[in-house]
Each structure stands twice: as structure tokens, then as C-alpha cells.
Amino acid sequence: MTKNSCYSAYLLTKSAMLQLFKAADYSGGLEKWGTEDNKSRIFWNVIRDRQDNPAGTLLTEIPHSHLKFDIPSAPVVYVLPEFLKEKIVQGVRGIKELTSLS
């Protein structure tokens, strides 16, 4: 990995990204939208307070291609007050319905 000082972000090499994707746990996410060259996967992470009580969910939408190594647009971050899986899935579907209308 190399650090990009301008954005204080880590840039991954292509091989490092592939290793990361192979090792990732996809159980906390959905991928049901887009074409093969511009798929959308939304991952979620339940956020907890200092007493370990669920406080809500952070969603990260990552567009990607199944045809080539490509991220066609910037990731998008959303927040939901829900923390139960069924409610998170409903929230994700609601977001995708709203964003498809715009």
C-alpha cells in the first residue's frame, strides 16, 4: 500500500485489492443492482455506543465492474437508525429505490 498524503488515504495496488476482495466477508451486504460493468454492492456495519448498545448502521455503497478491474464512480456512504438485519435490508432497498428515481 502507498499513502497519498494529499488525501490521507491509502491507495492499494491491484493485487492487494484482489486479495482484499477475496478475503472479504460479504454476509453484511447486498449486491442486486446495476449492469455487469457497473454493479452496486452495499455493505453495512452496525455502530455501537460506549456501552456496546447498537446506535445505528453505517452503509457503504461500492460501485464496481464484474467485467474488468474498475471502480466506475466514487463510493457513497449512508446512515440508518436501524440495527436489526431485516430492518437494514429494508432500508437498503428503500435507498436504492429512491436513488433509482433520481
PDB file of C-alpha atoms in Angstrom:
ATOM      1  CA  MET A   1       0.000   0.000   0.000  1.00  0.00           C
ATOM      2  CA  THR A   2       1.112   3.541  -0.615  1.00  0.00           C
ATOM      3  CA  LYS A   3      -0.099   6.569   1.266  1.00  0.00           C
ATOM      4  CA  ASN A   4      -1.452   9.521  -0.693  1.00  0.00           C
ATOM      5  CA  SER A   5      -0.546  12.497   1.519  1.00  0.00           C
ATOM      6  CA  CYS A   6      -2.924  14.867  -0.276  1.00  0.00           C
ATOM      7  CA  TYR A   7      -5.992  12.893   0.813  1.00  0.00           C
ATOM      8  CA  SER A   8      -4.538  10.962   3.774  1.00  0.00           C
ATOM      9  CA  ALA A   9      -5.900   7.794   2.202  1.00  0.00           C
ATOM     10  CA  TYR A  10      -4.258   4.500   1.385  1.00  0.00           C
ATOM     11  CA  LEU A  11      -4.047   3.506  -2.248  1.00  0.00           C
ATOM     12  CA  LEU A  12      -3.998  -0.229  -2.842  1.00  0.00           C
ATOM     13  CA  THR A  13      -2.199  -1.936  -5.666  1.00  0.00           C
ATOM     14  CA  LYS A  14      -4.334  -4.030  -7.998  1.00  0.00           C
ATOM     15  CA  SER A  15      -3.070  -7.296  -6.466  1.00  0.00           C
ATOM     16  CA  ALA A  16      -3.707  -6.017  -2.925  1.00  0.00           C
ATOM     17  CA  MET A  17      -7.283  -5.042  -3.890  1.00  0.00           C
ATOM     18  CA  LEU A  18      -7.908  -8.500  -5.362  1.00  0.00           C
ATOM     19  CA  GLN A  19      -6.611 -10.150  -2.175  1.00  0.00           C
ATOM     20  CA  LEU A  20      -8.838  -7.872  -0.102  1.00  0.00           C
ATOM     21  CA  PHE A  21     -11.944  -8.744  -2.156  1.00  0.00           C
ATOM     22  CA  LYS A  22     -11.190 -12.491  -1.952  1.00  0.00           C
ATOM     23  CA  ALA A  23     -10.833 -12.306   1.836  1.00  0.00           C
ATOM     24  CA  ALA A  24     -13.845 -10.036   2.474  1.00  0.00           C
ATOM     25  CA  ASP A  25     -16.910 -11.187   4.374  1.00  0.00           C
ATOM     26  CA  TYR A  26     -19.893 -10.398   2.153  1.00  0.00           C
ATOM     27  CA  SER A  27     -22.573 -11.546   4.617  1.00  0.00           C
ATOM     28  CA  GLY A  28     -23.163  -7.944   5.768  1.00  0.00           C
ATOM     29  CA  GLY A  29     -24.127  -6.589   2.391  1.00  0.00           C
ATOM     30  CA  LEU A  30     -26.288  -6.820  -0.712  1.00  0.00           C
ATOM     31  CA  GLU A  31     -25.444  -6.760  -4.409  1.00  0.00           C
ATOM     32  CA  LYS A  32     -28.561  -6.649  -6.554  1.00  0.00           C
ATOM     33  CA  TRP A  33     -28.277  -3.538  -8.688  1.00  0.00           C
ATOM     34  CA  GLY A  34     -26.650  -2.447 -11.914  1.00  0.00           C
ATOM     35  CA  THR A  35     -25.169  -3.922 -15.046  1.00  0.00           C
ATOM     36  CA  GLU A  36     -22.147  -6.238 -15.210  1.00  0.00           C
ATOM     37  CA  ASP A  37     -19.844  -3.281 -15.851  1.00  0.00           C
ATOM     38  CA  ASN A  38     -21.379  -1.106 -13.108  1.00  0.00           C
ATOM     39  CA  LYS A  39     -22.659  -3.242 -10.222  1.00  0.00           C
ATOM     40  CA  SER A  40     -23.530  -1.793  -6.842  1.00  0.00           C
ATOM     41  CA  ARG A  41     -22.801  -3.564  -3.548  1.00  0.00           C
ATOM     42  CA  ILE A  42     -23.853  -2.039  -0.250  1.00  0.00           C
ATOM     43  CA  PHE A  43     -22.013  -3.197   2.873  1.00  0.00           C
ATOM     44  CA  TRP A  44     -23.232  -2.414   6.368  1.00  0.00           C
ATOM     45  CA  ASN A  45     -21.626  -2.079   9.763  1.00  0.00           C
ATOM     46  CA  VAL A  46     -23.691  -1.708  12.929  1.00  0.00           C
ATOM     47  CA  ILE A  47     -22.264   1.121  15.047  1.00  0.00           C
ATOM     48  CA  ARG A  48     -22.299   0.730  18.835  1.00  0.00           C
ATOM     49  CA  ASP A  49     -22.062   3.247  21.660  1.00  0.00           C
ATOM     50  CA  ARG A  50     -19.602   3.059  24.574  1.00  0.00           C
ATOM     51  CA  GLN A  51     -21.912   0.675  26.454  1.00  0.00           C
ATOM     52  CA  ASP A  52     -21.956  -1.628  23.385  1.00  0.00           C
ATOM     53  CA  ASN A  53     -25.584  -0.803  22.576  1.00  0.00           C
ATOM     54  CA  PRO A  54     -26.423  -0.599  18.865  1.00  0.00           C
ATOM     55  CA  ALA A  55     -26.736   3.035  17.790  1.00  0.00           C
ATOM     56  CA  GLY A  56     -27.446   2.648  14.077  1.00  0.00           C
ATOM     57  CA  THR A  57     -25.854   1.392  10.884  1.00  0.00           C
ATOM     58  CA  LEU A  58     -23.248   2.787   8.533  1.00  0.00           C
ATOM     59  CA  LEU A  59     -23.829   1.781   4.889  1.00  0.00           C
ATOM     60  CA  THR A  60     -21.126   1.956   2.223  1.00  0.00           C
ATOM     61  CA  GLU A  61     -22.139   1.604  -1.419  1.00  0.00           C
ATOM     62  CA  ILE A  62     -19.275   0.500  -3.647  1.00  0.00           C
ATOM     63  CA  PRO A  63     -19.777   0.515  -7.417  1.00  0.00           C
ATOM     64  CA  HIS A  64     -17.609  -1.966  -9.328  1.00  0.00           C
ATOM     65  CA  SER A  65     -17.299  -3.885 -12.570  1.00  0.00           C
ATOM     66  CA  HIS A  66     -17.545  -7.650 -12.999  1.00  0.00           C
ATOM     67  CA  LEU A  67     -16.001  -7.359 -16.478  1.00  0.00           C
ATOM     68  CA  LYS A  68     -12.737  -5.597 -15.604  1.00  0.00           C
ATOM     69  CA  PHE A  69     -10.877  -4.219 -12.617  1.00  0.00           C
ATOM     70  CA  ASP A  70     -12.710  -0.916 -12.329  1.00  0.00           C
ATOM     71  CA  ILE A  71     -14.491   1.295  -9.814  1.00  0.00           C
ATOM     72  CA  PRO A  72     -16.783   3.315 -12.160  1.00  0.00           C
ATOM     73  CA  SER A  73     -17.714   6.024  -9.623  1.00  0.00           C
ATOM     74  CA  ALA A  74     -16.955   7.118  -6.073  1.00  0.00           C
ATOM     75  CA  PRO A  75     -18.321   5.106  -3.116  1.00  0.00           C
ATOM     76  CA  VAL A  76     -21.292   6.597  -1.260  1.00  0.00           C
ATOM     77  CA  VAL A  77     -21.907   6.489   2.498  1.00  0.00           C
ATOM     78  CA  TYR A  78     -25.375   6.394   4.106  1.00  0.00           C
ATOM     79  CA  VAL A  79     -26.571   6.164   7.719  1.00  0.00           C
ATOM     80  CA  LEU A  80     -29.607   4.270   9.035  1.00  0.00           C
ATOM     81  CA  PRO A  81     -31.034   4.373  12.566  1.00  0.00           C
ATOM     82  CA  GLU A  82     -31.885   0.656  12.284  1.00  0.00           C
ATOM     83  CA  PHE A  83     -29.569  -2.095  13.547  1.00  0.00           C
ATOM     84  CA  LEU A  84     -31.515  -5.338  13.030  1.00  0.00           C
ATOM     85  CA  LYS A  85     -30.636  -7.173   9.802  1.00  0.00           C
ATOM     86  CA  GLU A  86     -34.211  -7.300   8.472  1.00  0.00           C
ATOM     87  CA  LYS A  87     -34.653  -3.541   9.014  1.00  0.00           C
ATOM     88  CA  ILE A  88     -31.231  -2.800   7.491  1.00  0.00           C
ATOM     89  CA  VAL A  89     -32.131  -4.777   4.356  1.00  0.00           C
ATOM     90  CA  GLN A  90     -35.432  -2.867   4.103  1.00  0.00           C
ATOM     91  CA  GLY A  91     -33.533   0.407   4.490  1.00  0.00           C
ATOM     92  CA  VAL A  92     -31.005  -0.544   1.795  1.00  0.00           C
ATOM     93  CA  ARG A  93     -33.792  -1.457  -0.623  1.00  0.00           C
ATOM     94  CA  GLY A  94     -35.565   1.828   0.155  1.00  0.00           C
ATOM     95  CA  ILE A  95     -32.389   3.806  -0.559  1.00  0.00           C
ATOM     96  CA  LYS A  96     -31.867   2.003  -3.868  1.00  0.00           C
ATOM     97  CA  GLU A  97     -35.487   2.659  -4.870  1.00  0.00           C
ATOM     98  CA  LEU A  98     -35.092   6.379  -4.097  1.00  0.00           C
ATOM     99  CA  THR A  99     -31.736   6.700  -5.860  1.00  0.00           C
ATOM    100  CA  SER A 100     -33.042   4.912  -8.959  1.00  0.00           C
ATOM    101  CA  LEU A 101     -35.785   7.545  -9.281  1.00  0.00           C
ATOM    102  CA  SER A 102     -33.313  10.430  -9.437  1.00  0.00           C
TER     103      SER A 102
END
